[in-house]
Amino acid sequence: MNPINRFSSRRQRLDHAFLRDRLKTAKSYKRIAGYFRSSIFELVGEEIATIPSVQIICNSELDAADVVISKHVREMALKERWNQVPCEVESLLYRDRYRYLYELLTSGKVEIRVVPKDRIFIHGKAGVVEAAYGTKTCFLGSVNETKSAFAHNYEILWEDTSPEGVAWVEEEFDALWPDAYPLPDAILAEVKRIGDRVEIRFPDVKLNELPAAALAESPIYRGGEQLQPWQRSFVTLFLQHREIYGKARLLLADEVGVGKTLSLAASAMMSALLDDGPILILCPSTLTLQWQVELADKLGIPSAVWLSNRKVWSDPNGHIIKTRGPEDITNCPFRIAIVSTGLIFHDSEERGYLLGRKYGTVVLDEAHKARRRGGLGAKKGEPNNLLDFMLRIGSRTRNLLLGTATPIQTEVNELWDLLRILNAGADFVLGSEFFGKWDDCEQALPLVKGDERPVDERDAWEWLRNPLPPAHEDALFMTLRLQLGLPPQKFFTDLGFGSLGYLEQQAIGQALAPEFFKQHNPILRHTVLRRRQTLEEAGLLEKVGVDIHPNPDAPATAYTGVGFSGLGLLTNHPFDLAYRAAEDFTTALQKRTKAAGFMKTLLLQRICSSFASGRSTAEKMLRRESLDDEEQVRLLDDALSALTSEEAMHLHTIVEELSRPEARDPKLTAVRYFLTQHRTDDRTWLEHGCIIFSQYYDTVYAMGVELAKLLPNEPIGVYAGAGKSGLFKGEDFTSVERDDIKKAVKERSIRLVIATDAACEGLNLQTLGTLINIDLPWNPSRLEQRLGRIKRFGQSRRNVDMLNLVYHDTQDERVYQVISRRMKDRYDIFGGLPDSIEDDWIESIEKLEDMMDEYIHLRQKARDVFEIRYQTTIDPDKDRWELCSRVLSRRDVVKRLSLPWGSISSRS
């Protein structure tokens, strides 16, 4: 008998002529199949449903480097691939197939594994069928494991019944099976979700269902990622406070790098979907694009950024929406508006317009900048313009969210000022200012720290009754509310202690316990703080170490060919002359304007970024052009509007010196060395993959041009603000979208990216293992944010490398020396280093040292209990919104959030 049987779909239906008969009485089936999604989705269910053992190996586009990193990365990558088809169409057309597939995959009879793309199978498809009575047959051919392939496509197939043929296919299968990975639970969950998927309308959504219904099919979830447990818990807390108090008032003080922006953004999204009213997001100008990118790329929702220098709105695609003038800042074209706090600081015309309307939710990012004035003079201790604005706007919004990793910058009183912002228009935070005790920092701090307690029940009642906490927080509060007959949304009683009954007075005795008010106080109630170390210890964040270069303790031969002197790079004569001219320029400027201090910081930071940035900045200043620094646009205009001949001379010197052929930037030499020669874990940094960061686009672009010359065959991504991203390859530069760069990095077709801080929030670059800071912002938290791009879930290296570049004997090097000595230590209270370094701290290195030490000392003094309160709310298995099958249409969500402010009103 001939062991070879040949089949062609041109002659007969393969599902009838071959597969049906072979599988009808089979007891096992091994299959080398095609691409994992089609092979799984179109499993020939009728034929395999009764087979006791089915094993299928599928292709995937997983990178070999991804599969060895972690189960989380594999699941994320596979789910992203699975979700490349529109779930709306799939659910509508193939609901029954999804439901049957889920039953099949969870039956216990079918085991599916996937292999990474380095072992991809294009046409090498084969299978072995073992009949109930023990005989085996095998087949090879072009057929996919799909109903359509066997029934409808033109396919050819060879069957081989010989023992040699069967053994050959089984040997191939058995060689591949151990190297393949099980189909993740996330795929099974998504199969079930699509099978059960129902689109619902907004009126049908219950409050506790809203986050899942709105987010389950947002880009972050479709991409295989999700909001992390602590981010979900904050959104849930926001909605709970909104229900309990009628309005939410929260300070989010999570440490840098754990995703505050997304927590705040998702909460603002919920408020918008609930029709609370217009959403106003206030942040420094350098973060406006980050916010817009995060909203679009992660949540899939539109927003508009107000461009203060042009008095227009910009949509997520960078398109300008024309306006009549500054008054149109109160008529945002989308539900969510993003506005620079610079407008508030400088008392612009728009500030008054913003205070003239009401809002559903106001979000203030980097809220620590709302503080009292320091220094000397008549205004010392008065609220600065931002704090004054926030205290006013509090009564004009329903919900108010403040975000900062460092709520205390120099004095504990600053934390109380943030709480006073929350209390504006919502006296359930600190209580009524006329009767409350919590508003007084000096009185309240000892109770908050647990150092003191009330002297007796009468004293305790004064702390309890204003504001009276909600019933759910403690049994004592529930008891008092029941006995006094207070409704749930009343948080004050004017009853004095003598007016209380005996039982109430006795109950209040519980508040005299040693640390009762340490666990029950307004700070803890309205402040959420999660530390990275705690999340790492709980297994919610991966621990990734950082090796910092240059290491001053390393031997002289550690960085061959790079001119380090301590922490800084030795410079050349043209730079030294240009740097001196920059200092002389600000000295001359001091003679006529108070903006000289600001201009010194701006010019020195830009000239310390790169030779290209210093030259470009001086050229723009001579032409009175914008420096892309909206937050300080008025100061810039005032300072540059009447340049004297002396000032212009110094700027010309900068341009001339940095334009000389011998003005070669040592940072380029250092970057080239670390990319191509310095080795860690026996690989160069380019082989590990590298992200290079700068504050300024001039530096980014210039570095891209030079590296493209040095590495002509290496694609180099430029990741920047709207309209500025692109790709270098040799002498060519092509504009591309940021998403294309992110995708290419994820797929490892790009291993070198140069990025600006303005765009860094949207980047997840765990495929890159090294980071170079071309310049160092005088903002330690920005360094953490940059590092957070690679120090995240899925990072294959247990220790990543970070290079920090500064020029020797410059202000940058002196600041970095102070920071670097403190970067290795962690502190318990409100993070570690300051979120930013104030300009007046840098008057002298001695002052900077003192201010940094004072900052850290304040954190070591306090003992917080935030983790006791909020750690229990971080349950990774709670609020798994990715499982939600009752969902809102993405079109409806976007449509609702695309309403202009003029068409909605606030219910605040």
CSV table of C-alpha atoms in Angstrom, one decimal, residues 442-740:
chain,number,residue,atom,x,y,z
A,442,GLU,CA,1.4,74.5,64.3
A,443,GLN,CA,-1.4,73.0,66.3
A,444,ALA,CA,-2.3,70.1,63.9
A,445,LEU,CA,1.2,68.8,63.0
A,446,PRO,CA,2.0,67.2,66.4
A,447,LEU,CA,-1.3,65.2,66.2
A,448,VAL,CA,-0.6,64.2,62.5
A,449,LYS,CA,2.8,63.0,63.4
A,450,GLY,CA,1.6,61.1,66.5
A,451,ASP,CA,3.7,63.1,68.8
A,452,GLU,CA,0.8,64.5,70.8
A,453,ARG,CA,-2.9,63.7,71.5
A,454,PRO,CA,-5.8,65.7,72.8
A,455,VAL,CA,-5.7,66.5,76.5
A,456,ASP,CA,-9.3,65.2,77.1
A,457,GLU,CA,-12.6,64.3,75.5
A,458,ARG,CA,-13.7,68.0,75.2
A,459,ASP,CA,-10.5,68.8,73.3
A,460,ALA,CA,-10.8,65.7,71.1
A,461,TRP,CA,-14.4,66.7,70.2
A,462,GLU,CA,-13.1,70.0,68.8
A,463,TRP,CA,-10.7,68.1,66.5
A,464,LEU,CA,-13.5,65.7,65.5
A,465,ARG,CA,-16.5,67.9,64.8
A,466,ASN,CA,-14.9,70.2,62.2
A,467,PRO,CA,-14.7,68.5,59.8
A,468,LEU,CA,-16.6,65.4,61.1
A,469,PRO,CA,-15.2,62.5,59.1
A,470,PRO,CA,-17.4,60.2,57.0
A,471,ALA,CA,-19.0,57.2,58.7
A,472,HIS,CA,-17.1,54.5,56.7
A,473,GLU,CA,-13.7,55.6,58.0
A,474,ASP,CA,-14.1,54.4,61.5
A,475,ALA,CA,-16.7,52.9,63.8
A,476,LEU,CA,-16.4,55.9,66.1
A,477,PHE,CA,-17.5,58.2,63.3
A,478,MET,CA,-20.4,56.0,62.4
A,479,THR,CA,-21.5,55.9,66.0
A,480,LEU,CA,-21.4,59.6,66.4
A,481,ARG,CA,-23.3,60.3,63.2
A,482,LEU,CA,-26.0,57.8,64.1
A,483,GLN,CA,-26.4,59.2,67.7
A,484,LEU,CA,-26.4,62.8,66.5
A,485,GLY,CA,-28.7,62.1,63.5
A,486,LEU,CA,-26.2,63.7,61.1
A,487,PRO,CA,-26.9,63.0,57.3
A,488,PRO,CA,-24.0,61.4,55.3
A,489,GLN,CA,-23.1,64.6,53.4
A,490,LYS,CA,-22.9,66.9,56.5
A,491,PHE,CA,-19.4,67.2,57.8
A,492,PHE,CA,-19.8,69.8,60.5
A,493,THR,CA,-21.8,70.1,63.7
A,494,ASP,CA,-22.1,73.3,65.8
A,495,LEU,CA,-22.9,71.2,68.9
A,496,GLY,CA,-20.4,71.9,71.7
A,497,PHE,CA,-19.1,69.1,73.9
A,498,GLY,CA,-21.6,70.1,76.7
A,499,SER,CA,-24.5,69.6,74.4
A,500,LEU,CA,-23.6,66.0,73.7
A,501,GLY,CA,-25.2,63.2,75.5
A,502,TYR,CA,-23.4,60.9,77.9
A,503,LEU,CA,-23.0,58.1,75.4
A,504,GLU,CA,-21.5,60.4,72.8
A,505,GLN,CA,-19.1,61.9,75.3
A,506,GLN,CA,-18.0,58.4,76.4
A,507,ALA,CA,-17.5,57.3,72.7
A,508,ILE,CA,-15.2,60.3,72.0
A,509,GLY,CA,-12.8,58.8,74.6
A,510,GLN,CA,-11.7,56.4,71.8
A,511,ALA,CA,-10.0,59.4,70.1
A,512,LEU,CA,-7.6,59.8,73.0
A,513,ALA,CA,-5.8,56.6,72.0
A,514,PRO,CA,-2.1,57.3,71.4
A,515,GLU,CA,-2.1,57.4,67.6
A,516,PHE,CA,-5.7,57.8,66.8
A,517,PHE,CA,-5.3,61.2,65.0
A,518,LYS,CA,-2.2,60.0,63.3
A,519,GLN,CA,-4.4,57.5,61.5
A,520,HIS,CA,-7.5,59.8,61.2
A,521,ASN,CA,-6.7,63.3,59.9
A,522,PRO,CA,-7.4,65.5,56.9
A,523,ILE,CA,-3.9,65.0,55.4
A,524,LEU,CA,-4.2,61.3,55.4
A,525,ARG,CA,-7.8,61.5,54.3
A,526,HIS,CA,-7.2,63.6,51.3
A,527,THR,CA,-3.6,62.8,50.4
A,528,VAL,CA,-2.6,59.6,48.5
A,529,LEU,CA,1.1,58.6,48.5
A,530,ARG,CA,2.6,55.4,47.3
A,531,ARG,CA,6.4,54.9,47.4
A,532,ARG,CA,8.2,53.0,44.6
A,533,GLN,CA,10.1,50.9,47.2
A,534,THR,CA,6.9,49.7,48.7
A,535,LEU,CA,5.4,48.8,45.3
A,536,GLU,CA,8.6,46.9,44.5
A,537,GLU,CA,8.5,45.0,47.7
A,538,ALA,CA,4.9,44.1,47.1
A,539,GLY,CA,5.8,42.7,43.7
A,540,LEU,CA,3.8,45.4,41.8
A,541,LEU,CA,6.9,47.0,40.3
A,542,GLU,CA,10.0,45.2,39.1
A,543,LYS,CA,13.3,46.1,40.9
A,544,VAL,CA,15.8,47.4,38.4
A,545,GLY,CA,19.1,48.8,39.6
A,546,VAL,CA,20.9,51.7,38.0
A,547,ASP,CA,24.7,52.1,37.4
A,548,ILE,CA,25.5,55.8,37.0
A,549,HIS,CA,28.4,57.0,34.8
A,550,PRO,CA,30.8,58.6,35.0
A,551,ASN,CA,31.8,56.9,38.3
A,552,PRO,CA,34.2,59.2,40.0
A,553,ASP,CA,35.7,56.2,41.9
A,554,ALA,CA,36.4,54.3,38.6
A,555,PRO,CA,40.0,53.9,37.5
A,556,ALA,CA,41.5,56.4,35.0
A,557,THR,CA,41.2,53.8,32.2
A,558,ALA,CA,37.5,53.3,32.7
A,559,TYR,CA,36.5,55.7,30.0
A,560,THR,CA,39.3,55.7,27.5
A,561,GLY,CA,39.4,58.7,25.2
A,562,VAL,CA,36.7,60.7,27.0
A,563,GLY,CA,38.0,63.8,28.8
A,564,PHE,CA,36.3,63.6,32.2
A,565,SER,CA,37.5,65.7,35.0
A,566,GLY,CA,35.6,64.3,38.0
A,567,LEU,CA,31.9,64.4,36.9
A,568,GLY,CA,32.4,67.0,34.1
A,569,LEU,CA,33.7,67.0,30.6
A,570,LEU,CA,36.7,69.1,29.8
A,571,THR,CA,35.8,71.9,27.4
A,572,ASN,CA,37.7,73.9,24.8
A,573,HIS,CA,38.6,77.5,24.5
A,574,PRO,CA,35.7,78.6,22.3
A,575,PHE,CA,33.2,77.2,24.8
A,576,ASP,CA,35.0,78.8,27.7
A,577,LEU,CA,34.7,82.2,26.0
A,578,ALA,CA,31.1,81.7,25.1
A,579,TYR,CA,30.2,80.6,28.6
A,580,ARG,CA,32.0,83.7,30.0
A,581,ALA,CA,30.0,85.9,27.5
A,582,ALA,CA,26.8,84.3,28.7
A,583,GLU,CA,27.6,85.3,32.3
A,584,ASP,CA,28.7,88.8,31.1
A,585,PHE,CA,25.4,89.1,29.3
A,586,THR,CA,23.3,88.5,32.4
A,587,THR,CA,25.5,90.9,34.4
A,588,ALA,CA,24.8,93.6,31.9
A,589,LEU,CA,21.1,92.7,31.9
A,590,GLN,CA,21.0,93.3,35.7
A,591,LYS,CA,21.5,97.0,35.1
A,592,ARG,CA,18.1,97.4,33.5
A,593,THR,CA,15.7,94.5,34.4
A,594,LYS,CA,14.7,92.3,37.3
A,595,ALA,CA,14.5,89.4,34.8
A,596,ALA,CA,18.3,89.0,34.8
A,597,GLY,CA,18.2,86.1,37.3
A,598,PHE,CA,15.7,84.2,35.2
A,599,MET,CA,17.6,85.0,32.0
A,600,LYS,CA,20.8,83.7,33.5
A,601,THR,CA,19.3,80.4,34.4
A,602,LEU,CA,17.7,80.1,31.0
A,603,LEU,CA,20.8,81.0,29.0
A,604,LEU,CA,23.3,79.0,31.1
A,605,GLN,CA,21.1,75.9,31.1
A,606,ARG,CA,20.8,76.1,27.3
A,607,ILE,CA,24.5,76.7,26.7
A,608,CYS,CA,25.3,73.9,29.1
A,609,SER,CA,23.0,71.6,27.1
A,610,SER,CA,25.1,71.6,23.9
A,611,PHE,CA,27.2,73.9,21.8
A,612,ALA,CA,24.4,73.8,19.2
A,613,SER,CA,21.7,74.8,21.8
A,614,GLY,CA,23.9,77.6,23.1
A,615,ARG,CA,24.5,79.0,19.6
A,616,SER,CA,20.9,78.7,18.6
A,617,THR,CA,19.6,80.3,21.8
A,618,ALA,CA,21.9,83.4,21.3
A,619,GLU,CA,20.8,83.7,17.7
A,620,LYS,CA,17.1,83.6,18.6
A,621,MET,CA,17.6,86.1,21.4
A,622,LEU,CA,19.3,88.5,18.9
A,623,ARG,CA,16.4,88.1,16.6
A,624,ARG,CA,13.9,88.4,19.5
A,625,GLU,CA,12.4,85.0,18.6
A,626,SER,CA,10.5,82.7,20.8
A,627,LEU,CA,12.6,80.2,22.8
A,628,ASP,CA,9.7,77.7,23.1
A,629,ASP,CA,9.4,78.6,26.8
A,630,GLU,CA,5.8,79.8,27.1
A,631,GLU,CA,5.8,79.8,30.8
A,632,GLN,CA,8.2,82.7,30.8
A,633,VAL,CA,7.1,84.3,27.6
A,634,ARG,CA,6.4,87.7,29.1
A,635,LEU,CA,9.7,87.9,31.0
A,636,LEU,CA,11.5,86.9,27.8
A,637,ASP,CA,9.7,89.6,25.7
A,638,ASP,CA,10.4,92.3,28.3
A,639,ALA,CA,14.1,91.3,28.6
A,640,LEU,CA,14.7,91.1,24.8
A,641,SER,CA,12.5,94.0,23.7
A,642,ALA,CA,15.3,96.6,24.2
A,643,LEU,CA,18.7,94.9,24.0
A,644,THR,CA,21.5,97.3,24.6
A,645,SER,CA,24.6,97.3,22.4
A,646,GLU,CA,26.6,95.8,25.3
A,647,GLU,CA,24.1,92.9,25.7
A,648,ALA,CA,24.0,92.3,22.0
A,649,MET,CA,27.8,92.2,21.9
A,650,HIS,CA,27.9,89.4,24.4
A,651,LEU,CA,25.3,87.4,22.5
A,652,HIS,CA,27.3,87.9,19.3
A,653,THR,CA,30.3,86.5,21.1
A,654,ILE,CA,28.4,83.4,22.0
A,655,VAL,CA,27.4,82.8,18.4
A,656,GLU,CA,30.9,83.5,17.0
A,657,GLU,CA,32.8,81.3,19.4
A,658,LEU,CA,30.4,78.4,19.2
A,659,SER,CA,30.5,78.6,15.3
A,660,ARG,CA,34.3,78.1,15.1
A,661,PRO,CA,35.5,74.9,13.4
A,662,GLU,CA,37.5,74.1,16.5
A,663,ALA,CA,34.4,74.4,18.7
A,664,ARG,CA,33.9,70.6,18.8
A,665,ASP,CA,31.4,69.5,21.4
A,666,PRO,CA,33.0,67.0,23.9
A,667,LYS,CA,29.5,65.6,24.6
A,668,LEU,CA,29.4,64.2,21.1
A,669,THR,CA,32.7,62.4,21.7
A,670,ALA,CA,31.4,61.0,24.9
A,671,VAL,CA,28.1,59.8,23.4
A,672,ARG,CA,30.0,58.1,20.5
A,673,TYR,CA,32.4,56.3,22.9
A,674,PHE,CA,29.6,55.0,25.1
A,675,LEU,CA,27.5,53.9,22.2
A,676,THR,CA,30.2,52.1,20.3
A,677,GLN,CA,33.1,51.2,22.6
A,678,HIS,CA,32.1,51.1,26.3
A,679,ARG,CA,30.9,47.7,27.2
A,680,THR,CA,28.7,46.4,30.0
A,681,ASP,CA,27.5,42.8,30.3
A,682,ASP,CA,29.9,42.3,27.3
A,683,ARG,CA,27.8,44.5,24.9
A,684,THR,CA,28.1,48.0,23.7
A,685,TRP,CA,25.4,50.5,24.8
A,686,LEU,CA,24.1,50.6,21.2
A,687,GLU,CA,23.7,46.8,21.3
A,688,HIS,CA,21.8,47.1,24.5
A,689,GLY,CA,19.7,49.9,22.9
A,690,CYS,CA,19.9,53.5,24.1
A,691,ILE,CA,17.6,56.5,24.7
A,692,ILE,CA,19.3,59.9,24.8
A,693,PHE,CA,17.5,62.8,26.5
A,694,SER,CA,17.7,66.5,26.3
A,695,GLN,CA,15.5,69.4,27.5
A,696,TYR,CA,15.9,71.2,24.2
A,697,TYR,CA,15.0,70.3,20.7
A,698,ASP,CA,18.0,72.2,19.3
A,699,THR,CA,20.2,69.8,21.1
A,700,VAL,CA,18.2,66.7,20.1
A,701,TYR,CA,18.2,67.6,16.4
A,702,ALA,CA,21.9,68.6,16.3
A,703,MET,CA,22.9,65.3,18.1
A,704,GLY,CA,20.8,63.4,15.6
A,705,VAL,CA,22.6,65.0,12.7
A,706,GLU,CA,26.0,64.2,14.1
A,707,LEU,CA,25.2,60.7,15.2
A,708,ALA,CA,23.7,60.0,11.7
A,709,LYS,CA,27.1,60.9,10.2
A,710,LEU,CA,29.0,58.7,12.6
A,711,LEU,CA,26.5,55.8,12.3
A,712,PRO,CA,25.3,56.0,8.7
A,713,ASN,CA,23.7,52.6,8.7
A,714,GLU,CA,21.9,53.0,12.0
A,715,PRO,CA,18.3,54.3,12.1
A,716,ILE,CA,18.0,57.0,14.7
A,717,GLY,CA,14.6,58.0,16.0
A,718,VAL,CA,13.9,61.6,17.1
A,719,TYR,CA,11.0,61.7,19.5
A,720,ALA,CA,9.8,65.2,20.2
A,721,GLY,CA,6.7,67.5,20.3
A,722,ALA,CA,4.0,67.7,17.7
A,723,GLY,CA,5.4,67.9,14.1
A,724,LYS,CA,9.0,67.5,15.2
A,725,SER,CA,9.5,63.7,15.4
A,726,GLY,CA,11.3,61.9,12.7
A,727,LEU,CA,13.9,59.4,11.6
A,728,PHE,CA,17.6,59.8,10.6
A,729,LYS,CA,19.3,57.4,8.3
A,730,GLY,CA,22.7,58.6,7.1
A,731,GLU,CA,22.1,62.0,5.5
A,732,ASP,CA,18.4,61.6,5.2
A,733,PHE,CA,15.8,62.8,7.7
A,734,THR,CA,12.1,61.9,7.4
A,735,SER,CA,9.3,63.2,9.5
A,736,VAL,CA,7.3,60.4,11.2
A,737,GLU,CA,4.7,60.1,13.9
A,738,ARG,CA,5.7,59.4,17.4
A,739,ASP,CA,3.6,56.2,17.4
A,740,ASP,CA,5.7,54.9,14.5
